[in-house]
Short mmCIF file of C-alpha atoms and ligand atoms in Angstrom, two decimals:
data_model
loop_
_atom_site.label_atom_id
_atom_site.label_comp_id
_atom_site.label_asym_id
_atom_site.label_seq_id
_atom_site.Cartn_x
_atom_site.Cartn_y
_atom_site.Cartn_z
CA UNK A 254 -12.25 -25.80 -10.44
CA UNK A 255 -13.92 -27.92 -7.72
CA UNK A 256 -16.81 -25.14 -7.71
CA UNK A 257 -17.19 -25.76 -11.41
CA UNK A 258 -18.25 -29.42 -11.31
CA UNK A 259 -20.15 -28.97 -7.81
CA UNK A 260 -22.57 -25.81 -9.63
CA UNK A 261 -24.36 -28.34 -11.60
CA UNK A 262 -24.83 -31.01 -8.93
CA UNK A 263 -25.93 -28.45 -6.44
CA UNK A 264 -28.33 -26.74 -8.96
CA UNK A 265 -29.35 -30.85 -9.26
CA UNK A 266 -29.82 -31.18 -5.31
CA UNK A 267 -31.74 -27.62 -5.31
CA UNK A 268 -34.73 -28.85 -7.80
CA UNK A 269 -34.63 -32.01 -5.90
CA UNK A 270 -35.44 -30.03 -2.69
CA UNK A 271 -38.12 -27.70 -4.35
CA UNK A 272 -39.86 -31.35 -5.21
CA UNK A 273 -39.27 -32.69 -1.74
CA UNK A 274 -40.54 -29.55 -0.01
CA UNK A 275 -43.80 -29.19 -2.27
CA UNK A 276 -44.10 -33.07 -1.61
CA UNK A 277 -43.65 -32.81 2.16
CA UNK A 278 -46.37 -29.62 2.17
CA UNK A 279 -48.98 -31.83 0.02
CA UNK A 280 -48.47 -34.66 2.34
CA UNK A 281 -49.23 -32.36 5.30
CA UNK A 282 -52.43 -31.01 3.84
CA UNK A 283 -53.37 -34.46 3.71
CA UNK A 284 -53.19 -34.82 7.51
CA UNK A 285 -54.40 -32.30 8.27
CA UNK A 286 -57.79 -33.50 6.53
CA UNK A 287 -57.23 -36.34 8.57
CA UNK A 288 -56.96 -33.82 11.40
CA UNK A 289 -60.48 -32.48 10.89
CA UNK A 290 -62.15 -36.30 10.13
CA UNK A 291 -60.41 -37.16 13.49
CA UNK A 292 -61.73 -33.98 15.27
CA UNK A 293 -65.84 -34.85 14.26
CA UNK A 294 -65.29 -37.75 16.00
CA UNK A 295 -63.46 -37.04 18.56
CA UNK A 296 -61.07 -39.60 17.44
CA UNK A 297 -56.83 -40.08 18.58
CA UNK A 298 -54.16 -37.82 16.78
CA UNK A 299 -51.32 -39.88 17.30
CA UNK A 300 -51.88 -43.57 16.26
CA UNK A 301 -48.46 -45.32 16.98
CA UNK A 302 -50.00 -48.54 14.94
CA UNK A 303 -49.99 -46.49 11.69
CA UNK A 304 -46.85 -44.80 12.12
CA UNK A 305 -44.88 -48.20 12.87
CA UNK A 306 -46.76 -49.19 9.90
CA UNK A 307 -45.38 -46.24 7.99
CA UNK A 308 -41.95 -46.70 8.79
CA UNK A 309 -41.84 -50.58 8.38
CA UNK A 310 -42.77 -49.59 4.98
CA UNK A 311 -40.44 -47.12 3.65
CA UNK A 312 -37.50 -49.51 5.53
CA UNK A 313 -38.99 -52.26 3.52
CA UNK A 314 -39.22 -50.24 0.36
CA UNK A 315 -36.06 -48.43 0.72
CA UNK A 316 -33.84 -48.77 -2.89
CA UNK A 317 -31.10 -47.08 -1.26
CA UNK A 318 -28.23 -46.02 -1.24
CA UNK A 319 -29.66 -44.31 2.13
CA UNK A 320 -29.75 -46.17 5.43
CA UNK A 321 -33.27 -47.69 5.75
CA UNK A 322 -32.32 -46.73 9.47
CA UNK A 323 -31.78 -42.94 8.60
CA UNK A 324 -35.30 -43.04 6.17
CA UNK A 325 -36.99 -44.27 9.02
CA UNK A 326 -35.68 -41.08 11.68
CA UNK A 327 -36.41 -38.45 8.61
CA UNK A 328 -39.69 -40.04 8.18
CA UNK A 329 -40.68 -39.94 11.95
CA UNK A 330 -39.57 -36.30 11.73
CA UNK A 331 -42.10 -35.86 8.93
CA UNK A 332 -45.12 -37.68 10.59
CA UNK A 333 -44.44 -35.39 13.68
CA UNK A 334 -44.54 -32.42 11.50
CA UNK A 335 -47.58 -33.30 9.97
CA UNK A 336 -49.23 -34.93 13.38
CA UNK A 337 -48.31 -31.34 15.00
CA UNK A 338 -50.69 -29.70 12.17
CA UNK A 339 -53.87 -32.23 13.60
CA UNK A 340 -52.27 -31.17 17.48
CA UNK A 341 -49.28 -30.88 19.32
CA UNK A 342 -49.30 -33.95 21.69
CA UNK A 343 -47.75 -33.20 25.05
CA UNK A 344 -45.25 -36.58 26.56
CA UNK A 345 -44.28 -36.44 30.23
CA UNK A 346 -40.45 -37.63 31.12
CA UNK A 347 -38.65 -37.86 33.85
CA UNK A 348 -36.83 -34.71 33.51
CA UNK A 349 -34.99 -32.25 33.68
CA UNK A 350 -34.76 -31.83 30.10
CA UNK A 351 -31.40 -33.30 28.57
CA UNK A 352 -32.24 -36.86 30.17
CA UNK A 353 -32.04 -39.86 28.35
CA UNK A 354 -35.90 -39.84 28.56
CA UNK A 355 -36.19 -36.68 26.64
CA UNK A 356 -34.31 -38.78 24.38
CA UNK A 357 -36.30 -41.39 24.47
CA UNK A 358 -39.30 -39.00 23.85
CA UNK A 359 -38.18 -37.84 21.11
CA UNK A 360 -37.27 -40.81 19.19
CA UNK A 361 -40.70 -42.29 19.74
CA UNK A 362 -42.69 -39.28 18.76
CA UNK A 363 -40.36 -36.91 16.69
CA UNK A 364 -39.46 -33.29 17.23
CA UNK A 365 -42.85 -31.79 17.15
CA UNK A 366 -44.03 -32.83 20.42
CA UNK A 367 -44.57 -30.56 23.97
CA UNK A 368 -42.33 -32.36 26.28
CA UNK A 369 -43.00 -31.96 29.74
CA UNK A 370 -40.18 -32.62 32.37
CA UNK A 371 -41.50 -34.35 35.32
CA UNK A 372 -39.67 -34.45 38.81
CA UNK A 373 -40.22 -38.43 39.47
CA UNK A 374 -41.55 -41.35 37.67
CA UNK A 375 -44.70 -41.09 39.92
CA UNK A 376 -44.88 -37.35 38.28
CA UNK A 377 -44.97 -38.82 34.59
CA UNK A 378 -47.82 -41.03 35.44
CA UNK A 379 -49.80 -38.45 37.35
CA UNK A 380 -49.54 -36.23 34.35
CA UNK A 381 -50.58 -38.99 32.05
CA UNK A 382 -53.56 -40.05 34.06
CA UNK A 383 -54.67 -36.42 35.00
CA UNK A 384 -54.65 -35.52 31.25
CA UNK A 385 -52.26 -32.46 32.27
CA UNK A 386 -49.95 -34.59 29.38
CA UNK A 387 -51.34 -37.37 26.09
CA UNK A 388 -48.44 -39.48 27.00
CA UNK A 389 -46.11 -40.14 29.60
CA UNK A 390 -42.28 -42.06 28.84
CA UNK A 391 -40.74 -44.11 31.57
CA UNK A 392 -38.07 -46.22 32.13
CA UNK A 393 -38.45 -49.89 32.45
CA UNK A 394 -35.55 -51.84 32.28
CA UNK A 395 -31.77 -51.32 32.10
CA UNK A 396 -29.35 -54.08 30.17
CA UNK A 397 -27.06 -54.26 32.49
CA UNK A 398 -29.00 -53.17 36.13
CA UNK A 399 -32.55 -54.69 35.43
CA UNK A 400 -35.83 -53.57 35.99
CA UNK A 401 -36.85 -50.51 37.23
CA UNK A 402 -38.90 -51.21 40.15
CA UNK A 403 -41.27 -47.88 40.79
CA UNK A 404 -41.92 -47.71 37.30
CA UNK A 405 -43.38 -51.85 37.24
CA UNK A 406 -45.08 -50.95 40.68
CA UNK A 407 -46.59 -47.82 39.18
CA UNK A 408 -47.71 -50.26 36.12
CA UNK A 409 -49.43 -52.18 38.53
CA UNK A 410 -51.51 -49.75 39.78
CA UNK A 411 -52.05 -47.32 36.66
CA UNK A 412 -55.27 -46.73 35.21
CA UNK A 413 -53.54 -45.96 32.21
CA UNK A 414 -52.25 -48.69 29.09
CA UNK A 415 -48.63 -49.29 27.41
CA UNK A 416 -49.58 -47.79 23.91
CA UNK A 417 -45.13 -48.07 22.44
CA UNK A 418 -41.74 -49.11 23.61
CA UNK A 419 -38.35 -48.55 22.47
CA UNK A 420 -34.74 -49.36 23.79
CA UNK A 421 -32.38 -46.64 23.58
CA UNK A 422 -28.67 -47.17 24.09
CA UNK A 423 -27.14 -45.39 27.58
CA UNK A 424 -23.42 -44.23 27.73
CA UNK A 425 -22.57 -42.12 30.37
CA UNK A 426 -20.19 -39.16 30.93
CA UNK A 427 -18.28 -38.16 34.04
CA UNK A 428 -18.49 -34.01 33.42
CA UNK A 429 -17.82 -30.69 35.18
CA UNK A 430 -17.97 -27.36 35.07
CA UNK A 431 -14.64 -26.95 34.29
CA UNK A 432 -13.78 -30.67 32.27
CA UNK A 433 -11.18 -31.57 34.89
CA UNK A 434 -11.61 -33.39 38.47
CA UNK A 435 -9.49 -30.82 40.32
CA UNK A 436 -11.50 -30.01 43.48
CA UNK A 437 -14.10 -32.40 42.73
CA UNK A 438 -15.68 -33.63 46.36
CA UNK A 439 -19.31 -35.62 45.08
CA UNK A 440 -19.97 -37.64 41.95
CA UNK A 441 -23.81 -37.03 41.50
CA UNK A 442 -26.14 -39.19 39.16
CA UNK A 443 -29.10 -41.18 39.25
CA UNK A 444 -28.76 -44.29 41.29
CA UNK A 445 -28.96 -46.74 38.40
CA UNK A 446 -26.39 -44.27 36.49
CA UNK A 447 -24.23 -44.79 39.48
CA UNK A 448 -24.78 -48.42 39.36
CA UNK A 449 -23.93 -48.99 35.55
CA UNK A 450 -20.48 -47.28 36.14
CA UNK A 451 -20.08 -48.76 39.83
CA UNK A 452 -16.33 -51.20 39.03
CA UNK A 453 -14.79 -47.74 36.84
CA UNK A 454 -15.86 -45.46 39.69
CA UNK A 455 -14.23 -47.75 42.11
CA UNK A 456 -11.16 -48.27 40.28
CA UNK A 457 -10.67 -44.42 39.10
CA UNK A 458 -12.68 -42.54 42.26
CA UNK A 459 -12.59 -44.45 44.87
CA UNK A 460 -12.50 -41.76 47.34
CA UNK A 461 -14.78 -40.01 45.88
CA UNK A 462 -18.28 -39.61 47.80
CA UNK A 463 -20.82 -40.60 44.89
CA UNK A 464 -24.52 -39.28 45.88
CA UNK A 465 -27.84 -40.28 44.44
CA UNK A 466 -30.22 -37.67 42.98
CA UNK A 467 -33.20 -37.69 41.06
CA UNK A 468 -31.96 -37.77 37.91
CA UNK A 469 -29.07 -37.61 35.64
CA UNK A 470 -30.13 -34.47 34.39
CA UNK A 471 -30.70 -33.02 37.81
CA UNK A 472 -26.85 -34.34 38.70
CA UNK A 473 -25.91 -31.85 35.44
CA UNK A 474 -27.48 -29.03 36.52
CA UNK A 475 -26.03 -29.24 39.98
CA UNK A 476 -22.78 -30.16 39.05
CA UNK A 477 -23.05 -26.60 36.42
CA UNK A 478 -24.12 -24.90 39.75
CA UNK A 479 -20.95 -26.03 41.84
CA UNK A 480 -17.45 -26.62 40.82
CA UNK A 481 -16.78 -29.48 43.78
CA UNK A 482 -19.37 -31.68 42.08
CA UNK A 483 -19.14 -34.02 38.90
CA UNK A 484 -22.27 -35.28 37.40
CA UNK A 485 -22.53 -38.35 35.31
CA UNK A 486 -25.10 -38.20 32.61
CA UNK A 487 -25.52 -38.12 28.98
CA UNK A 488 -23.33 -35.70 26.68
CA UNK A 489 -26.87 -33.90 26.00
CA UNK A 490 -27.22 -33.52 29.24
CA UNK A 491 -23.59 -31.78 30.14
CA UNK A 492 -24.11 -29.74 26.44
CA UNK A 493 -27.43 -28.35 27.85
CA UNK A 494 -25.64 -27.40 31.42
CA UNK A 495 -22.39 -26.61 29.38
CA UNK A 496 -20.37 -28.87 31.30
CA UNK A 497 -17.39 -30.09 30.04
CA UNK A 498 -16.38 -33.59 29.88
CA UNK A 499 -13.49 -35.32 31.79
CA UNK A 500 -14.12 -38.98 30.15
CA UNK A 501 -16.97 -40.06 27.77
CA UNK A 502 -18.44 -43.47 28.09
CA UNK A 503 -17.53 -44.48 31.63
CA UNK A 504 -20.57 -46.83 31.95
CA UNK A 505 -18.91 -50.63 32.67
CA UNK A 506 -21.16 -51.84 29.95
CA UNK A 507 -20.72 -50.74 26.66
CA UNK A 508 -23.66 -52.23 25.34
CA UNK A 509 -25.51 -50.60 28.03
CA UNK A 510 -29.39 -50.24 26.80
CA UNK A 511 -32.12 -48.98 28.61
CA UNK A 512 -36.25 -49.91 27.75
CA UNK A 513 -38.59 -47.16 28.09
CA UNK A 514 -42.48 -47.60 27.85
CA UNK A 515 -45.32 -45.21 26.54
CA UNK A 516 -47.82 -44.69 29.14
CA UNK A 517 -51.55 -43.44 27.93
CA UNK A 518 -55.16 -43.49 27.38
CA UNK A 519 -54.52 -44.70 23.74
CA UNK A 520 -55.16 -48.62 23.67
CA UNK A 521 -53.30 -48.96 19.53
CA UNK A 522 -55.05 -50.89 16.76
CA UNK A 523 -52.89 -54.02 15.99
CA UNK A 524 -50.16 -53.00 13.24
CA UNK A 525 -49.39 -56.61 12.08
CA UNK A 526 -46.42 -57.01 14.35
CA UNK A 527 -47.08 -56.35 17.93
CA UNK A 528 -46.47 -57.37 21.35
CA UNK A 529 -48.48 -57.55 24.47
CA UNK A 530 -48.05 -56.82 28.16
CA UNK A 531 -49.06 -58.35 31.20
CA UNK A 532 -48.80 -58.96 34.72
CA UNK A 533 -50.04 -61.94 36.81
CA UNK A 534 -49.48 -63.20 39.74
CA UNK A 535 -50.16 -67.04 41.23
CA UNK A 536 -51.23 -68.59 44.34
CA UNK A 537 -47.83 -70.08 46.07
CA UNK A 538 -47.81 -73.49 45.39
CA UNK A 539 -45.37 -76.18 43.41
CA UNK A 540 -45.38 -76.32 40.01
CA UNK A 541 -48.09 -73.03 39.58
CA UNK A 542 -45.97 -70.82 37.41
CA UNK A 543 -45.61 -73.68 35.36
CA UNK A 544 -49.41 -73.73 34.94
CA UNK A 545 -50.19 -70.53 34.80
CA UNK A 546 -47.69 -70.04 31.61
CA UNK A 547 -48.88 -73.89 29.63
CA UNK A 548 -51.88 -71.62 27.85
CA UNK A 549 -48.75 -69.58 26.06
CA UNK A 550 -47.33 -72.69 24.59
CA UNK A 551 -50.88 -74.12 23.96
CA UNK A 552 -51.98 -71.09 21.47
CA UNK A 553 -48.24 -71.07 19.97
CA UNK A 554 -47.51 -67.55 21.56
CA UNK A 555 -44.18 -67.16 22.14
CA UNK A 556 -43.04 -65.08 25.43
CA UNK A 557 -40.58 -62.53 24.86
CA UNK A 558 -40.28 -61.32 28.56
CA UNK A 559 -40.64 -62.62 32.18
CA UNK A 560 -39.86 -60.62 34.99
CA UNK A 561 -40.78 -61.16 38.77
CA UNK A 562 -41.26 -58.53 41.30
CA UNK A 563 -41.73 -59.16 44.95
CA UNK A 564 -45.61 -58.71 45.82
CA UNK A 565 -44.26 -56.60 49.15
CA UNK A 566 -47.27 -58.58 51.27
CA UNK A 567 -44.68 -60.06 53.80
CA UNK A 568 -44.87 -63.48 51.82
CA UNK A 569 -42.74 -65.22 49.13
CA UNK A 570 -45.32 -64.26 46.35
CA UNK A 571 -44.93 -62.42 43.41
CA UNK A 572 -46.32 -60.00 40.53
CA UNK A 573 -44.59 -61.26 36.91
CA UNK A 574 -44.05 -59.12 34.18
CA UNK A 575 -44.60 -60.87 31.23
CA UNK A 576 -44.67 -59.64 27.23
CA UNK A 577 -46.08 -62.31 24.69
CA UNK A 578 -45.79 -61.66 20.83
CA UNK A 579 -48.86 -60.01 19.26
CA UNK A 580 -52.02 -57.91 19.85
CA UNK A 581 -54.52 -59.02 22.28
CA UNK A 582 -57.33 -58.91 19.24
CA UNK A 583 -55.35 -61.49 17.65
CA UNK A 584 -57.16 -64.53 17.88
CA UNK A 585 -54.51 -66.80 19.42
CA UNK A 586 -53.30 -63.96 21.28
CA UNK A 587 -57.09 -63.40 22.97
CA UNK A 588 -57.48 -67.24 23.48
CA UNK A 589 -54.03 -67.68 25.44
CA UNK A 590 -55.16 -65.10 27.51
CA UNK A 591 -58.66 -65.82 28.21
CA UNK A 592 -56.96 -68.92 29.71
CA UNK A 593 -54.17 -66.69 31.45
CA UNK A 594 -56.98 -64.72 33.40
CA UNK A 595 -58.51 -68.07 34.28
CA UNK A 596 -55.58 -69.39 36.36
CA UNK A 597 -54.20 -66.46 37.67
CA UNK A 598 -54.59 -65.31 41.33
CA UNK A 599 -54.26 -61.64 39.83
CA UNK A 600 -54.40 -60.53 35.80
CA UNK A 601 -54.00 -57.07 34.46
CA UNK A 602 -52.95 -56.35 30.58
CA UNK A 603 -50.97 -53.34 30.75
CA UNK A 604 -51.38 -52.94 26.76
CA UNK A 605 -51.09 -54.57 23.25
CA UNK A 606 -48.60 -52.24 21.46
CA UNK A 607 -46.21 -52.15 17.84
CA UNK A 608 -43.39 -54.53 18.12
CA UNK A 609 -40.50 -52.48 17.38
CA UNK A 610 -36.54 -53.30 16.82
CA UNK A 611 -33.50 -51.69 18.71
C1 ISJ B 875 -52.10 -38.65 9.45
C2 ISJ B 875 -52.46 -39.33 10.53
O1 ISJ B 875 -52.20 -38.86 11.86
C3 ISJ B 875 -50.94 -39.03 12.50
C4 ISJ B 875 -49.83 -38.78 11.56
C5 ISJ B 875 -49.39 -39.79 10.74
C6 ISJ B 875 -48.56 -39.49 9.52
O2 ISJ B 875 -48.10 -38.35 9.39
O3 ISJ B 875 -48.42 -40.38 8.67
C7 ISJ B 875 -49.73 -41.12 11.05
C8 ISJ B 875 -50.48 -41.44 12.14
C9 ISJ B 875 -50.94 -40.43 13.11
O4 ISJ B 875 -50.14 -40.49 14.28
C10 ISJ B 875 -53.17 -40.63 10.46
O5 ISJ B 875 -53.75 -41.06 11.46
O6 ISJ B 875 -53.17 -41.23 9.37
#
């Protein structure tokens, strides 16, 4: 009976996806003529400031009744499809693979990228600046344990440019081999891991030796390797080392975020709604950060970020992180910072980038 009145619909949904699928293959011809004008010039295959352009439009043209969120993750999965026929671009992560960077690749690029796991964060930008990878993701900042410090050194110093950002949200999973704590001697995760579940571990564990390692991933594969250790990570992460899970979301924040940047050689086009990065730093004096931040509110750019790192010189100075609203081709965008570079004891722009939304 049921079958009767679903035939029709499904024959319905099957001539809708004989459209879709000659649509999607026309569309990928396309790019790959793009592909070939790109290749006589030598010219970027992925160009982030198009594809946030492409998705702000389908969200903002989006009838319904489908989730403008869910058109925009089937149409990154189509731009990466059709970006794989121009090339495959290879991303470096901190790895192993089933880390929340992987995730964090993937979301920013699509499924039809090379990822390439990296050991440390120093790894990732190594690969990116060697060429060995197009892109490298990192880890910047966690909601609830800050910044993360090697990656904003490693910013510093990097030859290469912020080209994308995106936040992804982090819950963490206490898992092991065998989905129970029986036995259990070592908690292993990545020290910030360990840090955003810190009061539960104490009040469930806290007996428990909890040891750093490189990664939340590598704290899966160990803990799939020995019965005596637990790993916290994501649920990818225990699915991919088969562990099984003794609680889910353990992290004391539930909102728990964590910002990840894309490192390359690619300096993006503006898209209409960007933001900048920067880091300065000031002589030590009253009243100089003050000074150094009055060309912002001069040129009406707002700051969105402001983060201060140590300078590690033996004195009281410091490098600050700073993101402003727009491209650095805009024109109040270029002025402010013309100005910026001007007062500033030490000025590098890390990138102009697409503004995008959690
Ligand atoms: C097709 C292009 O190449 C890539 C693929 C895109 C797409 O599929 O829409 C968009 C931007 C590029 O990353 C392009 O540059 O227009």
């Amino acid at each position: 009976m049921t079958d009767d009145k679903l035939k029709p619909l499904r024959e319905q949904i099957d001539a809708i996806d004989a459209q879709l699928l000659d649509l999607l293959n026309r569309r990928a011809r396309v790019a790959q003529e793009v592909g070939h004008v790109k290749a006589e010039t030598n010219a970027p295959v992925f160009r982030p400031e198009r594809e946030a352009q492409v998705l702000r439009k389908v969200a903002d043209n989006n009838p319904g009744p489908l989730d403008s969120h869910d058109v925009q993750t089937i149409f990154r999965e189509i731009m990466s499809s059709c970006r794989a026929l121009e090339r495959r671009v290879t991303v470096a992560y901190l790895g192993p693979s089933g880390t929340f960077s992987e995730q964090a690749v993937y979301l920013q690029f699509g499924r039809a990228v090379e990822g390439l796991p990296c050991a440390t964060i120093d790894e990732v930008f190594r690969a990116a600046e060697a060429g060995t990878a197009d892109f490298g993701v990192v880890p910047v900042e966690n909601s609830s344990e800050g910044a993360i410090n090697r990656t904003l050194d490693l910013l510093l110093q990097t030859t290469l440019s912020i080209s994308g950002e995106l936040s992804i949200p982090i819950h963490h999973s206490l898992m092991t081999k065998s989905g129970a704590m029986d036995g259990v001697t070592r908690i292993c995760a990545h020290s910030q891991a360990l840090a955003q579940c810190q009061a539960w571990l104490n009040q469930q564990y806290p007996n428990i030796e909890r040891q750093a390692v490189a990664s939340n991933g590598e704290a899966a594969r160990l803990a799939s390797e020995d019965p005596a250790t637990a790993a916290i990570a994501g649920e990818i992460a225990g699915q991919r080392y088969n562990l099984g899970i003794v609680k889910a979301h353990v992290q004391d924040d539930p909102h728990n975020r964590t910002r990840f940047a894309v490192v390359g050689r690619l300096q993006p086009a503006p898209s209409g709604k960007d933001q900048t990065s920067l880091v300065l730093a000031v002589p030590n004096k009253a009243g100089a950060v003050h000074n150094l931040l009055a060309p912002l509110a001069r040129h009406g750019v707002s700051m969105t970020r402001f983060e201060s790192r140590p300078a590690r010189i033996g004195t009281w100075e410091y490098y600050f992180y700073v993101d402003v609203e727009g491209h650095a081709e805009e024109a109040k965008v270029s002025a402010a910072l013309v100005e910026l570079r001007q007062n500033a004891a030490f000025f590098k722009l890390l990138g102009s980038y697409p503004f995008t939304l959690d």
